[in-house]
Short mmCIF file of C-alpha atoms and ligand atoms in Angstrom, two decimals:
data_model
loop_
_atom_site.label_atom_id
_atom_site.label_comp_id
_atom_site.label_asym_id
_atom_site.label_seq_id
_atom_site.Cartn_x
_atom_site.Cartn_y
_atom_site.Cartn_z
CA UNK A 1218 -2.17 -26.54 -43.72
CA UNK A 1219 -1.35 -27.59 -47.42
CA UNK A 1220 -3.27 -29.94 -49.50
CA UNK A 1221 -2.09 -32.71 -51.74
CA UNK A 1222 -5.39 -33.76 -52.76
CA UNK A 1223 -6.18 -32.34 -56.09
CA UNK A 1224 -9.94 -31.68 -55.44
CA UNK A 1225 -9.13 -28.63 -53.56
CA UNK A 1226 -8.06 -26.71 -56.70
CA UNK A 1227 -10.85 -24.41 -57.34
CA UNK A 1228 -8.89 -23.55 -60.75
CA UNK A 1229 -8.34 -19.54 -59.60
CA UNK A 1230 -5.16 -19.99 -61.64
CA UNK A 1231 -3.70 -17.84 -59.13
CA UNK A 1232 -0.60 -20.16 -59.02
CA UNK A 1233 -0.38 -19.95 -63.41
CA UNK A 1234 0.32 -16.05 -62.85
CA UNK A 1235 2.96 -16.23 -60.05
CA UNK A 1236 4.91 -19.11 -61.51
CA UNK A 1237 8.05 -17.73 -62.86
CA UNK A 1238 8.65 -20.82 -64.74
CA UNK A 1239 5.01 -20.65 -66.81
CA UNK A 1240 5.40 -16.88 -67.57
CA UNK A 1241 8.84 -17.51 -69.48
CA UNK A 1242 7.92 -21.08 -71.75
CA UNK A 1243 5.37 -22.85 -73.36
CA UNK A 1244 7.30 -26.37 -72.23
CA UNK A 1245 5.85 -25.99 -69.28
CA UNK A 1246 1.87 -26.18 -68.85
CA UNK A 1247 2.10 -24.04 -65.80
CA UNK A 1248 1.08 -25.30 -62.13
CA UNK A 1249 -2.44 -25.85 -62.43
CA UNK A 1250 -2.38 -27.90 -65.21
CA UNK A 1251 1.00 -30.19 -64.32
CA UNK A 1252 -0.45 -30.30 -60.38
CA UNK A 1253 -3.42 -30.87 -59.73
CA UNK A 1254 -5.37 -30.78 -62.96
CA UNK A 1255 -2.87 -33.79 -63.96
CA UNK A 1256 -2.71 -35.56 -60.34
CA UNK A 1257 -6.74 -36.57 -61.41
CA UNK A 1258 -5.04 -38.01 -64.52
CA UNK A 1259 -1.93 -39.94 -62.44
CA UNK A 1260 -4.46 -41.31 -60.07
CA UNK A 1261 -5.89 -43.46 -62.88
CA UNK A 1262 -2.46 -44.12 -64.03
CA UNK A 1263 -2.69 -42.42 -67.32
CA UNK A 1264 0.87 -41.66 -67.67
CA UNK A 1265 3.32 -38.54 -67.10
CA UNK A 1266 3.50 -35.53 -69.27
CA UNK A 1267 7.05 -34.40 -70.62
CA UNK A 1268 6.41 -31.07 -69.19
CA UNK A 1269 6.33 -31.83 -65.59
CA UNK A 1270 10.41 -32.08 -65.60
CA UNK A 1271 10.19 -28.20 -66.34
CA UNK A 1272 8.40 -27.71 -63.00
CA UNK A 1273 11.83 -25.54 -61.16
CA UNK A 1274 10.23 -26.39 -57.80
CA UNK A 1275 10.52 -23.12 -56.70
CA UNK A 1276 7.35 -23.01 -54.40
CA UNK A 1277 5.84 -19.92 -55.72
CA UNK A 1278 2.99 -21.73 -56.67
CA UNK A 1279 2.41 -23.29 -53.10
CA UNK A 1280 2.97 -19.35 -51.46
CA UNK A 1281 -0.18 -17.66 -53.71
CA UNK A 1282 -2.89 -20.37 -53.45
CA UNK A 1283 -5.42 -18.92 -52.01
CA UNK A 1284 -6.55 -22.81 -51.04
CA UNK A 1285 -3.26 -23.51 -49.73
CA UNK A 1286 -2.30 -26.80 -52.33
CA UNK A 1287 0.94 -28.16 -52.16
CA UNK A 1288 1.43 -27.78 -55.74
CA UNK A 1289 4.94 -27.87 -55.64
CA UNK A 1290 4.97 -31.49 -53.87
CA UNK A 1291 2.51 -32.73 -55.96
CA UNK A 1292 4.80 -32.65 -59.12
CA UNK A 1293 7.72 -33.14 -57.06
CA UNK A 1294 6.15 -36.42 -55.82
CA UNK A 1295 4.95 -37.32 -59.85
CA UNK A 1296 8.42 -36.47 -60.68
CA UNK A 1297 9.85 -39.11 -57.93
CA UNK A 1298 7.52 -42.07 -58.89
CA UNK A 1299 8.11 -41.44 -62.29
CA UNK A 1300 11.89 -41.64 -61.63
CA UNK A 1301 11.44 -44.89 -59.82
CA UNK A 1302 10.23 -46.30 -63.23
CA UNK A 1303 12.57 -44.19 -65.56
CA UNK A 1304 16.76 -44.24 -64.28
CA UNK A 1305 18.06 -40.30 -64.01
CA UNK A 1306 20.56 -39.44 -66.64
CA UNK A 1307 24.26 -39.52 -65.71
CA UNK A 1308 23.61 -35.63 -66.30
CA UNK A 1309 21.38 -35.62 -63.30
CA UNK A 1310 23.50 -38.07 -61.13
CA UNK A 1311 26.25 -35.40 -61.62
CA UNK A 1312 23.60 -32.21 -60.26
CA UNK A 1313 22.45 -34.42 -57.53
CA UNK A 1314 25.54 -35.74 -56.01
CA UNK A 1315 27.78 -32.59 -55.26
CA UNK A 1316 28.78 -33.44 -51.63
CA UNK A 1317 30.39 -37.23 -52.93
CA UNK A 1318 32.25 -35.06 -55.67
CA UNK A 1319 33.54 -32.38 -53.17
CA UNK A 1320 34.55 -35.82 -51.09
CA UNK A 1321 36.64 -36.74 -53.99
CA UNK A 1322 38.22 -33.43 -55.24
CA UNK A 1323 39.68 -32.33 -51.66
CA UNK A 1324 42.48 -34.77 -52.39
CA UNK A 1325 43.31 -32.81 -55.78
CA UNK A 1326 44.86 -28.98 -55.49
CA UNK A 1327 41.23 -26.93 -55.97
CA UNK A 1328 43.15 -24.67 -58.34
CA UNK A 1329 43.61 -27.84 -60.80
CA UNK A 1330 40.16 -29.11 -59.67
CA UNK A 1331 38.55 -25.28 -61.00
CA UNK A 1332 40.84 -25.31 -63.85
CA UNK A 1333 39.42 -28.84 -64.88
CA UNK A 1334 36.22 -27.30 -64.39
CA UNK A 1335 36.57 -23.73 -67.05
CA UNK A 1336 38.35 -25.01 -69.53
CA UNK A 1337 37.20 -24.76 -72.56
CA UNK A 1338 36.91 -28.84 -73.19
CA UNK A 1339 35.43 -29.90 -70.04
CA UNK A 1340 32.67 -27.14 -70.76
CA UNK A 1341 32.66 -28.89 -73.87
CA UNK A 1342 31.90 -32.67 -72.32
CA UNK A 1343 29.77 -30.84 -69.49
CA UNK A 1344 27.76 -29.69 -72.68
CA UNK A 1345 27.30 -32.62 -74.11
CA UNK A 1346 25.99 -34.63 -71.01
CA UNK A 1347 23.44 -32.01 -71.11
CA UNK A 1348 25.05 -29.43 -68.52
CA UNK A 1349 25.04 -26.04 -70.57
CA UNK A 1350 28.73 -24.71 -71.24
CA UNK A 1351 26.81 -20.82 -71.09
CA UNK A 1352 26.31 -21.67 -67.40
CA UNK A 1353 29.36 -20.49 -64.25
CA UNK A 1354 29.08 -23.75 -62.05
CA UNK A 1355 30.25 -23.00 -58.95
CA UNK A 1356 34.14 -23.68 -57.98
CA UNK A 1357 35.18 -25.79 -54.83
CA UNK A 1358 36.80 -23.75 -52.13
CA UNK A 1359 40.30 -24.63 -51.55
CA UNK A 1360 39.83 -25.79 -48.23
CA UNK A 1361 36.62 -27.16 -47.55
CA UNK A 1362 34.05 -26.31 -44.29
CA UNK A 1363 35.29 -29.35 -42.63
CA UNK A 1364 39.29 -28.35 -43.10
CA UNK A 1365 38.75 -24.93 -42.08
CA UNK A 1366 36.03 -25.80 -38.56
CA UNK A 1367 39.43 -28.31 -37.24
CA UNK A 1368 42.22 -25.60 -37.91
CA UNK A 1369 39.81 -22.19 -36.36
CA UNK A 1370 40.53 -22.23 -32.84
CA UNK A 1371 37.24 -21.22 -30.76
CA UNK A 1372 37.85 -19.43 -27.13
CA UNK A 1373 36.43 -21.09 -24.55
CA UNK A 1374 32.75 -20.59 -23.91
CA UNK A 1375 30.02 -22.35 -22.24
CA UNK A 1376 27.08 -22.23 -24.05
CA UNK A 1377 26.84 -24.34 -27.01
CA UNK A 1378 25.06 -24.18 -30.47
CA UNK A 1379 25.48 -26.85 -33.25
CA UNK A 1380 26.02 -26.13 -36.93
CA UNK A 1381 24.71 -27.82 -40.21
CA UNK A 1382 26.79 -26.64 -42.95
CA UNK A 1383 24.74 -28.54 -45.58
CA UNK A 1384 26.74 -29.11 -49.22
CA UNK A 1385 26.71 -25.73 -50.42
CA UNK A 1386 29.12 -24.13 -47.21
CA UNK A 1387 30.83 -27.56 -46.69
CA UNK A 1388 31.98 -27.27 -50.32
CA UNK A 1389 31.77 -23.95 -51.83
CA UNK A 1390 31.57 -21.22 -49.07
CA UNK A 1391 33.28 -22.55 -45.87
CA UNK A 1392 34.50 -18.51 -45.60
CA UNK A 1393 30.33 -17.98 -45.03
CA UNK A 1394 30.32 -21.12 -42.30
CA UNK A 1395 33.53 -19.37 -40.76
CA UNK A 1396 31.73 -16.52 -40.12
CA UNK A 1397 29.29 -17.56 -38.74
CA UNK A 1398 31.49 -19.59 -36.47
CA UNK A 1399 33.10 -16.08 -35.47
CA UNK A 1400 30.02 -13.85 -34.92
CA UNK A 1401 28.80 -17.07 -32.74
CA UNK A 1402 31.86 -16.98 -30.82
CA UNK A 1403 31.60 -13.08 -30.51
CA UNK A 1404 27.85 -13.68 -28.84
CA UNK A 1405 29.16 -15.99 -26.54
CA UNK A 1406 28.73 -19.40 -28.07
CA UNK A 1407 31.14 -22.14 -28.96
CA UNK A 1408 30.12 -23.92 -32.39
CA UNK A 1409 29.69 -27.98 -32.91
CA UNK A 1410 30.19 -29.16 -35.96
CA UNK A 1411 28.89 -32.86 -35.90
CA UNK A 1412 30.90 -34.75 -39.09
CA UNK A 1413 27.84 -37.04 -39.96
CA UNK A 1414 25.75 -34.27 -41.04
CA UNK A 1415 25.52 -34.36 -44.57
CA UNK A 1416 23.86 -33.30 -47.78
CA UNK A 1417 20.26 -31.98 -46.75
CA UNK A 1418 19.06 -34.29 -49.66
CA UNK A 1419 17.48 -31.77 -51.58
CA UNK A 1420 19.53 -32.18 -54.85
CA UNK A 1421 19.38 -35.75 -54.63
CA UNK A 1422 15.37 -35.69 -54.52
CA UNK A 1423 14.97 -33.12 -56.97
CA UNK A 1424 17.05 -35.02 -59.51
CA UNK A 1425 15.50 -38.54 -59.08
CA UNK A 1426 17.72 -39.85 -56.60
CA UNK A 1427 14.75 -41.19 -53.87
CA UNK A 1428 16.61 -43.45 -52.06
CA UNK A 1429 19.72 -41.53 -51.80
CA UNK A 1430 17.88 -38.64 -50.26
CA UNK A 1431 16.64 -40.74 -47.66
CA UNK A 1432 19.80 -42.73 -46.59
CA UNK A 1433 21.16 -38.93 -45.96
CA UNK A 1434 17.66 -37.79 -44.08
CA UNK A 1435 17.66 -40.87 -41.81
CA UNK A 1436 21.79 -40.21 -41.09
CA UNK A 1437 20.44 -36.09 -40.57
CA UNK A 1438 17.95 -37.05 -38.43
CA UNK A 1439 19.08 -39.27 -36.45
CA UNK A 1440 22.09 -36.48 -35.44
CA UNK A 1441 19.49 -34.34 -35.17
CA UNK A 1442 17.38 -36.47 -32.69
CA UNK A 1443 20.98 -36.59 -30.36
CA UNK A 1444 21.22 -32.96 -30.06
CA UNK A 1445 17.51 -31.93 -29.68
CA UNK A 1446 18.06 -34.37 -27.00
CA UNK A 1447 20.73 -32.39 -25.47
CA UNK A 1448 18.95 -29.12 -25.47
CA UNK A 1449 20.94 -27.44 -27.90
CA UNK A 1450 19.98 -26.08 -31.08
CA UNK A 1451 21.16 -26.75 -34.07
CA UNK A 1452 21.68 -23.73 -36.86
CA UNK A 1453 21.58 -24.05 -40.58
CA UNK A 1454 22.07 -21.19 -43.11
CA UNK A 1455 20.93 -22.57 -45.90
CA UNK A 1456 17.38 -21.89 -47.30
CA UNK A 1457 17.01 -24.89 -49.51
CA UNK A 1458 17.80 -27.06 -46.14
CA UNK A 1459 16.10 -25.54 -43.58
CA UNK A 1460 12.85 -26.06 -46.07
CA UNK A 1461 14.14 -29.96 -46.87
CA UNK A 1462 14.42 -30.11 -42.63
CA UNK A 1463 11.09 -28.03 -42.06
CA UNK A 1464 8.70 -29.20 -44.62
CA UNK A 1465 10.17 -32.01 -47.13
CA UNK A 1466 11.70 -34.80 -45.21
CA UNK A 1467 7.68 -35.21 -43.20
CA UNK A 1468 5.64 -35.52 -47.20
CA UNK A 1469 8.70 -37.61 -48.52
CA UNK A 1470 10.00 -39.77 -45.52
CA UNK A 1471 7.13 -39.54 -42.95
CA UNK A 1472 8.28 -42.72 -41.15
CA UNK A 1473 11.90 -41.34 -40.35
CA UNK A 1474 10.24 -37.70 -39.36
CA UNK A 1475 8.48 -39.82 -37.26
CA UNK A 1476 10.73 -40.10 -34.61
CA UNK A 1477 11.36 -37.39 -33.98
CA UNK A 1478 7.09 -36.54 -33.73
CA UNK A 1479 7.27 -34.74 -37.05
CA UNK A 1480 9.42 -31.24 -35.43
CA UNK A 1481 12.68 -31.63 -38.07
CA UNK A 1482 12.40 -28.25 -38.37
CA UNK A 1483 16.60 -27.04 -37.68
CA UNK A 1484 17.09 -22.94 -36.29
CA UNK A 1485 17.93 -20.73 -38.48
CA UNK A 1486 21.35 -19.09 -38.06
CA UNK A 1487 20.33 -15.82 -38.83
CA UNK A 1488 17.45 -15.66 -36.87
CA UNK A 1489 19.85 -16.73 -34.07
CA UNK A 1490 22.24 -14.18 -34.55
CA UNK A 1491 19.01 -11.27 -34.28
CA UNK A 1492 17.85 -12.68 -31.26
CA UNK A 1493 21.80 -12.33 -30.15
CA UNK A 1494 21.71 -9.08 -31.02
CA UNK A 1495 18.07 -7.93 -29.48
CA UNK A 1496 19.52 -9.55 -26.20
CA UNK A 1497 22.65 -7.35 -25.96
CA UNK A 1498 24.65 -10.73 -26.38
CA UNK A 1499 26.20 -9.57 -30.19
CA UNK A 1500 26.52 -5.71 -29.42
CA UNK A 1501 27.04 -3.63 -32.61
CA UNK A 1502 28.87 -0.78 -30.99
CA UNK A 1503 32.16 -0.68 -32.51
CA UNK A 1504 30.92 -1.98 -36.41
CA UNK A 1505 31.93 0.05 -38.74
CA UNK A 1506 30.01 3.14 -39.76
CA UNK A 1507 31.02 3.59 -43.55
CA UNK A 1508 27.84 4.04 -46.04
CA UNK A 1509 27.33 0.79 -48.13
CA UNK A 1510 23.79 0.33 -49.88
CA UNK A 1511 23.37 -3.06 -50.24
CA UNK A 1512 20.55 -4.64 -52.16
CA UNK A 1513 19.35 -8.06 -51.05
CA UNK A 1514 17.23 -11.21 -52.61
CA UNK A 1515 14.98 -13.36 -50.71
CA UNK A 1516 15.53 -16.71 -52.07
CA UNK A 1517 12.15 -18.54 -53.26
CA UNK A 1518 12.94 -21.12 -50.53
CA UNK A 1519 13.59 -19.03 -47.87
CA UNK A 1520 9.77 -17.18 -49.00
CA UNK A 1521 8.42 -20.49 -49.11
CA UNK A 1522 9.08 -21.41 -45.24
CA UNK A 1523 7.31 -18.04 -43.71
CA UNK A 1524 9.72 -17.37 -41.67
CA UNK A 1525 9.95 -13.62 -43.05
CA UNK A 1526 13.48 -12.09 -44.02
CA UNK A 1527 16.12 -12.53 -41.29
CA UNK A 1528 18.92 -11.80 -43.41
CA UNK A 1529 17.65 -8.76 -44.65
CA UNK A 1530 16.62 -7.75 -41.26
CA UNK A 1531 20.46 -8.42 -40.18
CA UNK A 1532 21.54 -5.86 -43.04
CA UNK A 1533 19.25 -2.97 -41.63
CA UNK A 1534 20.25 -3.70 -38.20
CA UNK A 1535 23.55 -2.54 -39.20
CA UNK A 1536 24.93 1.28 -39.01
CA UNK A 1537 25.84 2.53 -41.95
CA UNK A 1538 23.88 -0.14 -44.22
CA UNK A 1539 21.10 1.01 -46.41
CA UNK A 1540 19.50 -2.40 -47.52
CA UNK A 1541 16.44 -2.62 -49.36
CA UNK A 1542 14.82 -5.80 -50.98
CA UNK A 1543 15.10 -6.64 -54.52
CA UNK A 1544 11.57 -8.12 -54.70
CA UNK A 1545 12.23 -8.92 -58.13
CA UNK A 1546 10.74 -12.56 -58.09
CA UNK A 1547 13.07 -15.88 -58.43
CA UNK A 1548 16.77 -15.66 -59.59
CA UNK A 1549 15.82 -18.34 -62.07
CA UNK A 1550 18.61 -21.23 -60.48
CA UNK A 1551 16.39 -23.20 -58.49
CA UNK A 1552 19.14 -25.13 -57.27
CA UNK A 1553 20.99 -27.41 -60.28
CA UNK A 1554 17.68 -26.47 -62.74
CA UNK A 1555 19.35 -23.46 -64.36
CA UNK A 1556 22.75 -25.27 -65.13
CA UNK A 1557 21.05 -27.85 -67.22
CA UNK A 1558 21.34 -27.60 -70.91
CA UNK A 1559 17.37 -27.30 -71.80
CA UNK A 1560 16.62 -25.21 -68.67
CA UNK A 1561 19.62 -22.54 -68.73
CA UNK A 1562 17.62 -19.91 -71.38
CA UNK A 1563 14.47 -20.36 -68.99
CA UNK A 1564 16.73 -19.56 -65.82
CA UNK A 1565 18.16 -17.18 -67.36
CA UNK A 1566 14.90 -15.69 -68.86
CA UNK A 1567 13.20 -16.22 -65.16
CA UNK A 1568 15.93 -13.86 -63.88
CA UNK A 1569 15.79 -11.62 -65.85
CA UNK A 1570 13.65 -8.82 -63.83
CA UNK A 1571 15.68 -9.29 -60.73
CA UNK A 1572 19.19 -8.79 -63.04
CA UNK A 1573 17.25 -5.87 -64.28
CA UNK A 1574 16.14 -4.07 -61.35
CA UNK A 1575 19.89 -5.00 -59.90
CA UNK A 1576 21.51 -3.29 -62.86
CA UNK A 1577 19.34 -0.70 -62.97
CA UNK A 1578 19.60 0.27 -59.22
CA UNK A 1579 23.34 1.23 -59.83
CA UNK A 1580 24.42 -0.90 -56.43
CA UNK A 1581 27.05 -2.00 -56.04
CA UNK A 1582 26.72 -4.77 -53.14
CA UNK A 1583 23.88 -7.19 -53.27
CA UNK A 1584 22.86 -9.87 -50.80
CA UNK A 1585 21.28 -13.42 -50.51
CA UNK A 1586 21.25 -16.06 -47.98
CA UNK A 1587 21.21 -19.23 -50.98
CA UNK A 1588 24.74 -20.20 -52.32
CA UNK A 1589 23.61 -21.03 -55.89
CA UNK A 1590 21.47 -17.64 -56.11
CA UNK A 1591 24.22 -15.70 -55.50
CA UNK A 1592 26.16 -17.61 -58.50
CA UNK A 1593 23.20 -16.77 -60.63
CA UNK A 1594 22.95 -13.12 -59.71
CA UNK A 1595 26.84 -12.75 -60.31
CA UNK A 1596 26.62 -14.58 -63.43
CA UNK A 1597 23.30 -12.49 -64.38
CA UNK A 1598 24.84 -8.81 -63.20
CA UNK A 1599 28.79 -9.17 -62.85
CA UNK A 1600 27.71 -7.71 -59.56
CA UNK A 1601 29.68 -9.12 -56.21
CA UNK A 1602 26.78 -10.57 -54.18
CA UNK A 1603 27.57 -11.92 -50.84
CA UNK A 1604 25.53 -13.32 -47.41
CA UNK A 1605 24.47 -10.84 -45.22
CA UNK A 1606 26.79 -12.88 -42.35
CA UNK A 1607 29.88 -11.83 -44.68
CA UNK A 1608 28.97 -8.57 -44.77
CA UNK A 1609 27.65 -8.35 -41.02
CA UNK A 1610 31.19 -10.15 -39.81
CA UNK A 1611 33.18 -7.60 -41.84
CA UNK A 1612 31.96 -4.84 -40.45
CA UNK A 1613 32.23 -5.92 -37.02
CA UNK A 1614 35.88 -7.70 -36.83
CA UNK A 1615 37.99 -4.86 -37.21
CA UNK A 1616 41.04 -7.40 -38.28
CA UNK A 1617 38.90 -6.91 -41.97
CA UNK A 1618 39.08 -3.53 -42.73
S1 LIG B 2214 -3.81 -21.22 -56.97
FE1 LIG B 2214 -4.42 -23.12 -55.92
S2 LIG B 2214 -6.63 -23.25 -56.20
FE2 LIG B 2214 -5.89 -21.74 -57.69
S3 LIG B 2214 -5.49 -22.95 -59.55
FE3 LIG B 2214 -3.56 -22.91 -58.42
S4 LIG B 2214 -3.63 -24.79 -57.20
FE4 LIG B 2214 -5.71 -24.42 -57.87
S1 LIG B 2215 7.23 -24.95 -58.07
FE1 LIG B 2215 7.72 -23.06 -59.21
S2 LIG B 2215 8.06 -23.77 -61.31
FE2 LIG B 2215 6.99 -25.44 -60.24
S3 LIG B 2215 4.82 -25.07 -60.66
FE3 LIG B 2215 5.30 -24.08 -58.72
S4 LIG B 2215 5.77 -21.95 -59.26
FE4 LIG B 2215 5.90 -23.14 -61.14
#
């Protein structure tokens, strides 16, 4: 059970030493101080502190409290009344709204669209709207999760398992969505992909953009609510959604979790794809056996949900595969936070020890189940990092090797 009130803070300060964010600035007064110490302060209306923007809402504070306060939501929450008062910057509309701009750049060539996006003078105007030309942004996939679901013919099977893609896949990593849609197909299951699901929300809420957010949970949910009602289950891959499903949407839109009794919580994919294998359904006989040491990251929201480490669990599963866990603390992104201008040497500087202890290992493959970690680590290391469902799906389909 987490707490929002601020009276159960005992002040341990257990949540000042794991914050990655604290450790690396002195913008930011650390967790105790911009939660609950502050929340005393907002509850007589006293006014926001600049810090609180610098709060990467990571959720490492909300994992180590011994008292188990939401710290995390509490300046998220600050952060979302004060932006009711004070617009977003065009900067921030940008960060939030990645799914509208994939909408609009699938009718451009994504080579011109990516071009547009490295040269050397859009960096430049990126820059100066306060997105940091030092930082890779991510480049749209030629064709996009929805393109690639309508043209991949599925055999036909029986049992049934819907997908949420969320932004990330839709947009940037359909390959990752594809493969799941294989090793699915491989188990036994044909894959729905229900068009009206749409951006979890997350970037939207953590850059201001309240109401936004909630047209897309109510759309989500209500999708959801039609398939729960059908019996089937409905997979996401994404970290940063299956936390916006599982614990966001009921502290920022209670009324709309409501109907569906507060259980918005989707499957996730990976954990799926284990039980597949434990029940003989996904057989490994037949991967391939070549030694690859693979080193993987648990993304911060992934951590935050307690649902322990499918994807690495997936990796070790596999013969051949050494995999071992980074456990070098957050990759510094949190989401859009470590593109913006102000934030990038903090990212960077909060990454640092994973980038470290991935150079140092001399690996050559790492892993993570979050799309914009795995941009970070690359841009961190130069090292290829992919999913573990990439990796698992290329050693099983012997059409990749
Ligand atoms: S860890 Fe929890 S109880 Fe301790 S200072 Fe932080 S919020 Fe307060
Ligand atoms: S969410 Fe992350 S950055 Fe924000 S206070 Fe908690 S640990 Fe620090």
């Amino acid at each position: 059970m987490k707490h929002r009130n601020p009276d159960k803070c005992v002040a341990c300060s257990t949540c000042v030493v794991q914050c990655p964010v604290a450790e690396v600035t002195s913008k930011f007064l650390g967790p105790r101080m911009t939660g609950p110490a502050s929340e005393r302060f907002r509850l007589l209306n006293a006014g926001e502190d600049e810090s609180l923007s610098y709060c990467a809402n990571c959720k490492n504070c909300n994992i180590s409290c011994p008292q188990g306060v939401d710290v995390a939501n509490i300046n998220m929450l600050a952060r979302t009344r004060y932006s009711r008062e004070h617009r977003p910057s065009f900067r921030d509309w940008i960060l939030a709204h990645g799914e509208l701009e994939a909408d609009l750049v699938r009718f451009f060539p994504s080579s011109l669209v990516n071009f547009g996006m490295v040269n050397p003078l859009t960096k430049f105007v990126l820059d100066a709207i306060g997105i940091s030309k030092k930082a890779d942004l991510p480049t749209f996939a030629r064709d996009q999760f929805p393109a690639l679901f309508k043209s991949y013919r599925q055999p036909t099977l029986h049992k049934k398992v819907v997908f949420f893609p969320g932004c990330y896949i839709k947009a940037y990593a359909p390959e990752t969505g594809i493969d799941l849609v294989w090793l699915l197909n491989r188990a036994g299951y044909n894959v729905i992909y229900p068009e009206n699901f749409c951006c979890c929300g997350t970037p939207l809420y953590t850059n201001g953009f309240e109401k936004d957010a909630r047209k897309n949970a109510a759309v989500n949910l209500l999708e959801l609510k039609k398939w729960r009602e059908e019996g089937i289950p409905v997979l996401s891959l994404c970290p940063s959604c299956q936390l916006m499903f599982r614990s966001e949407i009921p502290i920022y839109f209670p009324e709309l979790a409501e109907e569906l009794d507060g259980k918005t919580a989707l499957d996730d994919a990976q954990e799926f794809i284990l039980s597949c294998i434990e029940k003989g359904e996904l057989p490994l006989a037949g991967a391939e056996q070549n030694k690859l040491d693979v080193m993987y990251h648990a993304p911060c929201h992934l951590r935050a949900q307690g649902i322990g480490m499918p994807g690495l669990e997936l990796l070790k599963k596999l013969p051949g595969v050494h995999a071992v866990n980074a456990d070098a603390g957050c990759c510094g992104i949190s989401g859009s936070y470590g593109f913006k201008k102000e934030k990038y040497d903090i990212g960077m500087a909060v990454g640092s020890q994973l980038f470290r202890t991935i150079k140092d290992s001399g690996i050559e493959q790492v892993a993570t189940d979050c799309g914009t970690c795995r941009v970070q680590i690359m841009h961190g290391t130069g090292h290829p990092v992919a999913h573990p469902l990439n990796i698992l799906r290329r050693r099983l389909d012997t059409t990749r090797r």
